[in-house]
Amino acid sequence: MSMRHRPSRRRALAAALVCLPLVASAAACSSGGDGGGGGKAAACTKSNGKVDLTFWSWVPGMDKAVAEWNRQNPDIHVTVKTTPAGNAGTYQNMSNALKAGKAPDLGQMEYDSLASFRLKDGLTDISSCDPVKQASGDFADWTWSQVTFGANGKDGVWAIPEDTGPMALFYRKDLFDKYKIPVPKTWDEYYQDAKALKKADPKASITHFSQTDPNWFTGLLWQGGTSMFSQDGDKWKVDVDSPANRKVADYWQKMIDEKLVATDLQGFSPALYKAWNDGEVATWISAAWGYSTIRDNAKATAGKWAVAPMPQWNAGEQKAGNWGGSSTAVLAGSKHPYEASKFAVWLNSDPKALEILNREGGLYPAATKGLSLSALQQPVDFYGGQKIFDVFAQASKGVDTKWAWGPTMTDTYRFMSDGIAGSLGGGGKLSDVLRDTDAKTVDSLKKQSLQVAE
């Protein structure tokens, strides 16, 4: 699939992207164009003979799920390549591979990035593939809306939902107990806890604030109550720099200014894992899938962690942010969309696959049958026998389903990440990051021929 700029396709796609789905439900409008991306879905037929597929993913243990597929499906062999997390390099590598005509057949892709790849013709519409036609009923409605465009998917199906990322508070129970620090129920209590911890152990920080995880910061904004984007007729309204988002930014700026959080630790880094093992970072506000990240990289702390709901802005509320949530997309140029879509549906709905991905990768499944996995009902030894997924089940109910993604989120995240890095290095405040990201995002939308509400 060519990645060259095509004005007529871009204008049609711009119209279609006005109908990007909200988290809650399928978009309620349709496109007047040809569907964008790879165009309206062509016939999706089975290939002759044995098929070899390639798949890029960063989920721990994905190789074990793929091995199970290969065992069950000897004529459709999948080779998985382990990659960095999306914004940590995989998306850029995917873009480069698409331009070079060397992209994998399938790629793991977070919901917020699907529109960006569709905008540059990077995805295949798999709506006409038989394995996909009946799949929508197998997934939570809001997750299916994340991978479709137009009313009831009229403008295509561009991926298969994989997981969701309701957020909660992972905390070192042993340290909280040792220093007699109460588990925080509000953000003000979390701030007080941070001060108490620093007083008890000057080397310890309540958490880390990464320069490279704009998705995490977005999850915090999500809980705060204002989406970064909304729609005004046929136009996009950018609200990155909203009052509610500034409130969140100002809170964390205070934590940074008072040196209560570590700003020299990057997410998913050996240095962070060492800090967890050494008790120098006492909490992580993270998604359900984060349980395996701690388990696999802070093994010396087994039995010392627990999970609680996210602290609330107002006492008594039960609001949660969402960090991540991925899909399995068939990329443009795949010669085997039927087989690729068959694998994607199996990977994200087969009970055996769901069990493997939850056990090995910590995924909180998007498939409705996945929510009844026995593993989600059981105590987790690493977390002191706590039934931690009960916390995430409750958190999932508190995620604001009105949240909307913008059509150029990879650009928005890049602006935010660069700004956060500069801010943590002394070049301004987080409120400046919101303001600059807002302005640059508006410019990005206009460069993509998308209309912006002034």
Short mmCIF file of C-alpha atoms in Angstrom, two decimals:
data_model
loop_
_atom_site.label_atom_id
_atom_site.label_comp_id
_atom_site.label_asym_id
_atom_site.label_seq_id
_atom_site.Cartn_x
_atom_site.Cartn_y
_atom_site.Cartn_z
CA MET A 1 0.00 0.00 0.00
CA SER A 2 1.47 3.33 -1.04
CA MET A 3 2.03 5.85 1.70
CA ARG A 4 2.20 8.83 -0.67
CA HIS A 5 -0.01 11.86 -0.04
CA ARG A 6 -3.22 11.62 -2.08
CA PRO A 7 -5.40 14.76 -1.76
CA SER A 8 -8.72 13.22 -2.76
CA ARG A 9 -8.28 10.26 -0.42
CA ARG A 10 -7.12 12.56 2.37
CA ARG A 11 -10.19 14.79 2.08
CA ALA A 12 -12.53 11.80 2.14
CA LEU A 13 -10.71 10.35 5.09
CA ALA A 14 -10.79 13.67 6.90
CA ALA A 15 -14.57 13.58 6.65
CA ALA A 16 -14.68 10.01 7.89
CA LEU A 17 -12.44 10.73 10.85
CA VAL A 18 -14.89 13.29 12.17
CA CYS A 19 -16.82 10.16 13.13
CA LEU A 20 -14.07 8.68 15.29
CA PRO A 21 -15.62 6.55 18.05
CA LEU A 22 -15.90 7.65 21.62
CA VAL A 23 -14.99 5.17 24.29
CA ALA A 24 -18.61 4.55 25.15
CA SER A 25 -20.29 3.64 21.91
CA ALA A 26 -19.97 3.45 18.16
CA ALA A 27 -19.86 6.77 16.36
CA ALA A 28 -23.22 7.93 15.14
CA CYS A 29 -22.37 9.32 11.73
CA SER A 30 -21.06 8.04 8.43
CA SER A 31 -18.51 9.04 5.87
CA GLY A 32 -19.20 10.36 2.46
CA GLY A 33 -15.87 9.03 1.23
CA ASP A 34 -14.40 5.68 0.37
CA GLY A 35 -13.43 4.71 3.89
CA GLY A 36 -9.81 5.80 3.91
CA GLY A 37 -6.95 3.58 4.95
CA GLY A 38 -6.76 0.82 2.41
CA GLY A 39 -10.08 1.92 0.90
CA LYS A 40 -13.38 0.13 1.31
CA ALA A 41 -12.78 -3.48 2.18
CA ALA A 42 -12.02 -5.61 -0.83
CA ALA A 43 -12.99 -9.26 -1.08
CA CYS A 44 -11.34 -11.17 1.74
CA THR A 45 -10.73 -14.72 0.57
CA LYS A 46 -8.72 -17.63 1.85
CA SER A 47 -5.20 -18.07 0.53
CA ASN A 48 -4.10 -21.27 -1.17
CA GLY A 49 -1.66 -23.52 0.63
CA LYS A 50 0.30 -22.87 3.80
CA VAL A 51 0.47 -19.26 4.98
CA ASP A 52 3.20 -17.55 6.99
CA LEU A 53 2.28 -14.42 8.93
CA THR A 54 4.40 -11.96 10.90
CA PHE A 55 3.19 -10.18 14.04
CA TRP A 56 4.76 -7.40 16.12
CA SER A 57 3.78 -7.18 19.79
CA TRP A 58 5.19 -5.99 23.10
CA VAL A 59 2.97 -8.14 25.36
CA PRO A 60 5.02 -10.40 27.66
CA GLY A 61 4.31 -14.05 26.92
CA MET A 62 2.76 -13.35 23.52
CA ASP A 63 5.08 -15.99 22.09
CA LYS A 64 3.33 -18.62 24.20
CA ALA A 65 -0.10 -17.65 22.89
CA VAL A 66 1.24 -17.69 19.35
CA ALA A 67 2.79 -21.11 19.94
CA GLU A 68 -0.66 -22.40 20.95
CA TRP A 69 -2.14 -20.98 17.75
CA ASN A 70 0.59 -22.59 15.66
CA ARG A 71 -0.09 -25.91 17.37
CA GLN A 72 -3.79 -25.69 16.54
CA ASN A 73 -3.33 -24.21 13.06
CA PRO A 74 -0.35 -25.81 11.30
CA ASP A 75 -1.34 -24.31 7.92
CA ILE A 76 -1.30 -20.71 9.18
CA HIS A 77 2.03 -20.16 10.90
CA VAL A 78 2.58 -16.94 12.84
CA THR A 79 6.02 -15.62 13.75
CA VAL A 80 5.93 -13.06 16.54
CA LYS A 81 8.55 -10.36 16.99
CA THR A 82 8.86 -8.79 20.44
CA THR A 83 9.02 -5.00 20.16
CA PRO A 84 9.17 -1.98 22.51
CA ALA A 85 5.91 -0.45 23.69
CA GLY A 86 4.13 1.50 20.95
CA ASN A 87 5.32 5.04 21.60
CA ALA A 88 8.69 3.76 22.78
CA GLY A 89 9.64 2.87 19.21
CA THR A 90 7.24 0.36 17.69
CA TYR A 91 4.93 2.88 16.05
CA GLN A 92 7.81 4.72 14.42
CA ASN A 93 9.24 1.41 13.23
CA MET A 94 5.84 0.41 11.87
CA SER A 95 5.58 3.69 9.98
CA ASN A 96 9.04 3.20 8.51
CA ALA A 97 8.24 -0.39 7.56
CA LEU A 98 4.99 0.67 5.88
CA LYS A 99 6.82 3.27 3.81
CA ALA A 100 9.39 0.67 2.79
CA GLY A 101 6.76 -1.95 1.96
CA LYS A 102 8.15 -4.25 4.65
CA ALA A 103 5.50 -4.03 7.36
CA PRO A 104 4.39 -7.13 9.29
CA ASP A 105 1.03 -8.68 8.55
CA LEU A 106 -0.24 -7.81 12.01
CA GLY A 107 0.71 -5.37 14.71
CA GLN A 108 -0.35 -4.63 18.23
CA MET A 109 -1.78 -1.11 18.29
CA GLU A 110 -3.36 0.90 21.08
CA TYR A 111 -6.83 2.24 20.41
CA ASP A 112 -5.63 5.83 20.51
CA SER A 113 -3.20 5.22 17.64
CA LEU A 114 -5.51 3.47 15.18
CA ALA A 115 -6.80 6.70 13.66
CA SER A 116 -3.29 8.01 13.08
CA PHE A 117 -2.32 4.89 11.15
CA ARG A 118 -5.56 4.87 9.24
CA LEU A 119 -5.00 8.49 8.28
CA LYS A 120 -1.74 7.52 6.56
CA ASP A 121 -3.14 4.42 4.83
CA GLY A 122 -1.43 2.04 7.23
CA LEU A 123 -4.31 -0.34 8.02
CA THR A 124 -6.41 -2.93 6.19
CA ASP A 125 -10.20 -2.83 6.46
CA ILE A 126 -11.07 -6.39 7.54
CA SER A 127 -14.85 -5.90 7.74
CA SER A 128 -15.47 -8.24 4.79
CA CYS A 129 -13.42 -11.10 6.28
CA ASP A 130 -15.66 -13.93 7.46
CA PRO A 131 -13.85 -14.39 10.81
CA VAL A 132 -14.61 -10.72 11.60
CA LYS A 133 -18.25 -10.51 10.51
CA GLN A 134 -19.62 -12.23 13.59
CA ALA A 135 -16.94 -11.10 16.03
CA SER A 136 -18.44 -7.83 17.28
CA GLY A 137 -20.74 -9.60 19.73
CA ASP A 138 -17.76 -11.24 21.39
CA PHE A 139 -16.36 -7.97 22.73
CA ALA A 140 -17.46 -5.23 25.10
CA ASP A 141 -19.40 -2.70 23.05
CA TRP A 142 -17.10 0.22 23.77
CA THR A 143 -14.00 -1.72 22.73
CA TRP A 144 -15.59 -2.70 19.41
CA SER A 145 -16.40 0.97 18.84
CA GLN A 146 -12.68 1.70 19.22
CA VAL A 147 -11.80 -0.38 16.14
CA THR A 148 -14.67 0.65 13.85
CA PHE A 149 -15.57 3.88 12.11
CA GLY A 150 -18.94 5.24 11.06
CA ALA A 151 -22.37 4.13 12.26
CA ASN A 152 -22.26 0.46 13.26
CA GLY A 153 -18.89 0.06 11.59
CA LYS A 154 -20.18 1.28 8.22
CA ASP A 155 -16.79 2.69 7.35
CA GLY A 156 -14.85 -0.41 8.21
CA VAL A 157 -13.32 -2.59 10.89
CA TRP A 158 -9.65 -1.81 11.32
CA ALA A 159 -8.51 -4.10 14.14
CA ILE A 160 -9.72 -6.60 16.74
CA PRO A 161 -9.95 -5.43 20.39
CA GLU A 162 -7.37 -6.97 22.69
CA ASP A 163 -7.53 -5.51 26.19
CA THR A 164 -8.43 -2.50 28.30
CA GLY A 165 -6.48 -0.54 30.89
CA PRO A 166 -8.56 0.58 33.90
CA MET A 167 -6.19 2.19 36.40
CA ALA A 168 -5.64 1.69 40.13
CA LEU A 169 -2.95 2.25 42.74
CA PHE A 170 -0.22 -0.36 43.17
CA TYR A 171 1.49 0.28 46.49
CA ARG A 172 4.17 -1.27 48.70
CA LYS A 173 2.02 -2.44 51.60
CA ASP A 174 5.08 -3.34 53.66
CA LEU A 175 6.44 0.21 53.45
CA PHE A 176 3.07 1.78 54.16
CA ASP A 177 2.74 -0.46 57.20
CA LYS A 178 6.33 0.13 58.33
CA TYR A 179 5.97 3.91 58.29
CA LYS A 180 2.33 3.87 59.41
CA ILE A 181 1.20 5.62 56.22
CA PRO A 182 -2.53 5.22 55.45
CA VAL A 183 -3.64 4.03 52.02
CA PRO A 184 -4.81 7.24 50.31
CA LYS A 185 -8.41 7.65 49.21
CA THR A 186 -7.97 11.14 47.78
CA TRP A 187 -5.21 12.96 45.92
CA ASP A 188 -4.74 15.27 48.86
CA GLU A 189 -4.11 12.22 51.06
CA TYR A 190 -1.69 10.89 48.43
CA TYR A 191 0.23 14.18 48.66
CA GLN A 192 0.32 13.93 52.45
CA ASP A 193 1.52 10.32 52.14
CA ALA A 194 4.28 11.45 49.79
CA LYS A 195 5.53 13.94 52.39
CA ALA A 196 5.32 11.37 55.18
CA LEU A 197 7.30 8.83 53.15
CA LYS A 198 10.00 11.34 52.25
CA LYS A 199 10.33 12.31 55.91
CA ALA A 200 10.60 8.66 56.97
CA ASP A 201 13.08 7.77 54.21
CA PRO A 202 14.67 10.67 52.32
CA LYS A 203 15.84 8.25 49.60
CA ALA A 204 12.30 7.08 48.86
CA SER A 205 9.72 8.64 46.53
CA ILE A 206 6.00 8.02 46.45
CA THR A 207 6.20 7.32 42.70
CA HIS A 208 8.10 8.24 39.54
CA PHE A 209 7.10 10.75 36.86
CA SER A 210 8.41 9.48 33.55
CA GLN A 211 9.52 11.68 30.67
CA THR A 212 8.50 9.02 28.16
CA ASP A 213 4.98 7.94 29.16
CA PRO A 214 2.53 10.54 27.82
CA ASN A 215 -0.10 7.78 27.73
CA TRP A 216 0.23 7.43 31.50
CA PHE A 217 -0.20 11.15 32.05
CA THR A 218 -3.21 11.05 29.73
CA GLY A 219 -4.72 8.36 31.98
CA LEU A 220 -4.44 10.80 34.89
CA LEU A 221 -6.11 13.52 32.83
CA TRP A 222 -8.84 11.05 31.88
CA GLN A 223 -9.77 10.56 35.52
CA GLY A 224 -9.81 14.33 35.98
CA GLY A 225 -13.00 14.64 34.00
CA THR A 226 -12.25 16.41 30.71
CA SER A 227 -11.43 14.74 27.41
CA MET A 228 -8.64 16.26 25.34
CA PHE A 229 -10.85 16.22 22.25
CA SER A 230 -14.49 16.68 21.33
CA GLN A 231 -16.51 17.18 18.17
CA ASP A 232 -18.38 20.29 17.09
CA GLY A 233 -20.37 19.28 14.02
CA ASP A 234 -17.81 18.47 11.35
CA LYS A 235 -15.00 20.06 13.32
CA TRP A 236 -12.59 18.91 15.99
CA LYS A 237 -12.32 20.87 19.22
CA VAL A 238 -9.00 20.50 21.02
CA ASP A 239 -9.25 20.69 24.84
CA VAL A 240 -5.81 19.57 25.94
CA ASP A 241 -5.39 22.81 27.87
CA SER A 242 -8.72 22.66 29.72
CA PRO A 243 -9.18 23.88 33.31
CA ALA A 244 -9.69 20.30 34.54
CA ASN A 245 -6.49 19.15 32.86
CA ARG A 246 -4.57 22.13 34.27
CA LYS A 247 -5.76 21.11 37.74
CA VAL A 248 -4.15 17.70 37.27
CA ALA A 249 -0.98 19.21 35.85
CA ASP A 250 -0.68 21.73 38.70
CA TYR A 251 -1.06 18.96 41.28
CA TRP A 252 1.79 16.97 39.80
CA GLN A 253 3.88 20.09 39.32
CA LYS A 254 3.64 20.67 43.08
CA MET A 255 4.78 17.09 43.69
CA ILE A 256 7.70 17.62 41.32
CA ASP A 257 8.66 21.02 42.78
CA GLU A 258 8.71 19.58 46.30
CA LYS A 259 10.84 16.63 45.08
CA LEU A 260 8.27 14.09 46.29
CA VAL A 261 8.38 12.09 43.05
CA ALA A 262 11.37 10.68 41.20
CA THR A 263 11.92 12.45 37.89
CA ASP A 264 15.06 10.60 36.82
CA LEU A 265 13.42 7.21 36.26
CA GLN A 266 11.89 6.24 32.94
CA GLY A 267 8.93 3.90 32.69
CA PHE A 268 9.71 0.24 31.99
CA SER A 269 13.41 0.74 32.61
CA PRO A 270 15.98 -1.30 34.56
CA ALA A 271 16.54 1.71 36.81
CA LEU A 272 12.85 1.83 37.73
CA TYR A 273 12.75 -1.90 38.40
CA LYS A 274 15.78 -1.57 40.68
CA ALA A 275 14.03 1.24 42.54
CA TRP A 276 11.00 -0.99 43.04
CA ASN A 277 13.15 -3.84 44.30
CA ASP A 278 15.09 -1.52 46.62
CA GLY A 279 11.97 0.11 48.05
CA GLU A 280 12.91 3.53 46.69
CA VAL A 281 9.63 3.94 44.77
CA ALA A 282 6.59 3.02 46.82
CA THR A 283 3.63 3.25 44.41
CA TRP A 284 2.71 3.06 40.75
CA ILE A 285 -0.59 4.38 39.42
CA SER A 286 -1.08 1.97 36.57
CA ALA A 287 -3.47 -0.15 34.54
CA ALA A 288 -4.62 -3.70 35.17
CA TRP A 289 -1.88 -5.06 32.92
CA GLY A 290 0.69 -3.42 35.21
CA TYR A 291 0.39 -6.26 37.70
CA SER A 292 2.63 -8.46 35.56
CA THR A 293 5.12 -5.63 34.97
CA ILE A 294 5.80 -5.41 38.70
CA ARG A 295 5.62 -9.18 39.18
CA ASP A 296 8.14 -9.93 36.44
CA ASN A 297 10.58 -7.09 37.14
CA ALA A 298 10.50 -6.69 40.93
CA LYS A 299 10.64 -10.32 41.97
CA ALA A 300 12.40 -9.52 45.24
CA THR A 301 9.22 -7.76 46.39
CA ALA A 302 6.86 -10.72 46.09
CA GLY A 303 4.12 -10.52 48.69
CA LYS A 304 4.89 -6.88 49.53
CA TRP A 305 2.55 -5.14 47.08
CA ALA A 306 -1.18 -4.51 47.20
CA VAL A 307 -3.70 -2.74 44.97
CA ALA A 308 -6.21 -0.02 45.90
CA PRO A 309 -8.50 2.24 43.86
CA MET A 310 -7.01 5.38 42.32
CA PRO A 311 -7.05 8.32 44.73
CA GLN A 312 -10.03 10.58 44.05
CA TRP A 313 -10.23 14.31 43.48
CA ASN A 314 -13.34 14.44 45.63
CA ALA A 315 -13.91 12.14 48.61
CA GLY A 316 -16.46 9.44 47.96
CA GLU A 317 -16.13 9.36 44.18
CA GLN A 318 -15.18 6.21 42.29
CA LYS A 319 -13.60 7.55 39.13
CA ALA A 320 -10.74 5.89 37.29
CA GLY A 321 -8.55 6.68 34.36
CA ASN A 322 -7.66 4.28 31.57
CA TRP A 323 -4.11 3.67 30.37
CA GLY A 324 -3.72 1.81 27.15
CA GLY A 325 -5.93 -0.88 25.87
CA SER A 326 -4.72 -2.42 22.64
CA SER A 327 -5.97 -4.05 19.50
CA THR A 328 -4.54 -6.42 16.92
CA ALA A 329 -4.50 -4.69 13.54
CA VAL A 330 -3.94 -6.12 10.07
CA LEU A 331 -1.53 -3.71 8.45
CA ALA A 332 -1.74 -2.41 4.91
CA GLY A 333 0.04 -4.57 2.39
CA SER A 334 -0.66 -7.92 4.04
CA LYS A 335 -1.18 -10.53 1.35
CA HIS A 336 -3.24 -12.72 3.67
CA PRO A 337 -5.95 -10.57 5.33
CA TYR A 338 -8.31 -13.55 5.77
CA GLU A 339 -5.77 -15.62 7.69
CA ALA A 340 -4.48 -12.58 9.57
CA SER A 341 -7.98 -11.62 10.70
CA LYS A 342 -8.71 -15.22 11.69
CA PHE A 343 -5.64 -15.20 13.92
CA ALA A 344 -6.53 -11.79 15.39
CA VAL A 345 -10.04 -12.92 16.32
CA TRP A 346 -8.74 -16.16 17.85
CA LEU A 347 -5.97 -14.39 19.78
CA ASN A 348 -8.40 -12.05 21.45
CA SER A 349 -11.43 -14.28 22.05
CA ASP A 350 -10.29 -17.89 22.41
CA PRO A 351 -10.42 -18.94 26.10
CA LYS A 352 -7.00 -20.60 25.97
CA ALA A 353 -5.41 -17.55 24.37
CA LEU A 354 -7.08 -15.21 26.85
CA GLU A 355 -5.85 -17.32 29.76
CA ILE A 356 -2.27 -17.26 28.45
CA LEU A 357 -2.30 -13.50 27.79
CA ASN A 358 -3.70 -12.76 31.23
CA ARG A 359 -1.30 -15.09 33.02
CA GLU A 360 1.82 -14.10 31.11
CA GLY A 361 1.11 -10.54 30.04
CA GLY A 362 -1.40 -9.34 32.60
CA LEU A 363 -3.93 -8.34 29.95
CA TYR A 364 -7.41 -7.42 31.12
CA PRO A 365 -9.42 -8.85 28.22
CA ALA A 366 -11.74 -6.89 25.94
CA ALA A 367 -13.62 -10.09 25.06
CA THR A 368 -16.75 -10.50 27.16
CA LYS A 369 -16.02 -14.17 27.88
CA GLY A 370 -12.59 -13.15 29.11
CA LEU A 371 -14.06 -11.40 32.13
CA SER A 372 -15.12 -14.76 33.52
CA LEU A 373 -11.60 -16.21 33.37
CA SER A 374 -10.91 -18.16 36.52
CA ALA A 375 -7.62 -16.28 36.95
CA LEU A 376 -9.53 -13.04 37.37
CA GLN A 377 -11.50 -14.50 40.25
CA GLN A 378 -8.52 -15.87 42.19
CA PRO A 379 -6.15 -14.45 44.83
CA VAL A 380 -2.77 -13.45 43.40
CA ASP A 381 0.17 -14.77 45.40
CA PHE A 382 2.56 -12.00 44.37
CA TYR A 383 0.15 -9.46 45.84
CA GLY A 384 -0.12 -11.16 49.20
CA GLY A 385 -3.08 -13.27 48.18
CA GLN A 386 -5.24 -10.25 47.34
CA LYS A 387 -7.93 -10.66 44.67
CA ILE A 388 -6.58 -7.67 42.83
CA PHE A 389 -8.80 -7.99 39.77
CA ASP A 390 -11.81 -7.16 41.92
CA VAL A 391 -10.26 -3.70 42.23
CA PHE A 392 -9.83 -3.40 38.48
CA ALA A 393 -13.35 -4.65 37.81
CA GLN A 394 -14.62 -1.81 39.98
CA ALA A 395 -12.22 0.63 38.34
CA SER A 396 -13.50 -0.35 34.91
CA LYS A 397 -16.98 0.78 35.97
CA GLY A 398 -15.56 4.16 36.94
CA VAL A 399 -13.88 4.95 33.61
CA ASP A 400 -15.50 7.94 31.89
CA THR A 401 -16.97 6.50 28.68
CA LYS A 402 -17.36 9.94 27.10
CA TRP A 403 -13.64 10.21 26.49
CA ALA A 404 -12.69 10.77 22.84
CA TRP A 405 -9.36 10.33 21.07
CA GLY A 406 -8.08 12.77 18.51
CA PRO A 407 -7.27 11.64 14.97
CA THR A 408 -3.55 12.44 15.24
CA MET A 409 -2.76 11.08 18.70
CA THR A 410 0.75 9.97 17.77
CA ASP A 411 1.53 13.65 17.09
CA THR A 412 -0.23 14.78 20.27
CA TYR A 413 1.71 12.25 22.34
CA ARG A 414 4.98 13.30 20.74
CA PHE A 415 4.31 16.95 21.57
CA MET A 416 3.38 16.01 25.13
CA SER A 417 6.36 13.72 25.62
CA ASP A 418 8.83 16.31 24.35
CA GLY A 419 7.23 18.94 26.56
CA ILE A 420 7.31 16.75 29.66
CA ALA A 421 10.97 15.93 29.07
CA GLY A 422 11.76 19.64 28.83
CA SER A 423 9.68 20.44 31.89
CA LEU A 424 11.32 17.80 34.06
CA GLY A 425 14.66 19.13 32.89
CA GLY A 426 13.80 22.57 34.20
CA GLY A 427 12.36 24.05 31.01
CA GLY A 428 8.95 25.15 32.17
CA LYS A 429 5.99 23.65 33.96
CA LEU A 430 3.45 20.95 33.13
CA SER A 431 0.83 23.62 32.56
CA ASP A 432 3.08 24.96 29.78
CA VAL A 433 3.18 21.46 28.32
CA LEU A 434 -0.62 21.39 28.09
CA ARG A 435 -0.75 24.82 26.46
CA ASP A 436 1.95 24.01 23.91
CA THR A 437 0.58 20.55 23.16
CA ASP A 438 -2.84 22.08 22.57
CA ALA A 439 -1.50 24.63 20.06
CA LYS A 440 0.72 22.14 18.25
CA THR A 441 -2.12 19.61 18.02
CA VAL A 442 -4.34 22.21 16.37
CA ASP A 443 -1.60 22.80 13.79
CA SER A 444 -1.22 19.04 13.29
CA LEU A 445 -4.93 18.61 12.58
CA LYS A 446 -4.92 21.45 10.08
CA LYS A 447 -1.92 19.97 8.27
CA GLN A 448 -3.94 16.76 7.87
CA SER A 449 -6.77 18.73 6.22
CA LEU A 450 -9.01 18.24 9.25
CA GLN A 451 -11.33 21.04 10.34
CA VAL A 452 -10.73 22.57 13.76
CA ALA A 453 -13.21 24.54 15.85
CA GLU A 454 -11.53 27.79 16.86
#
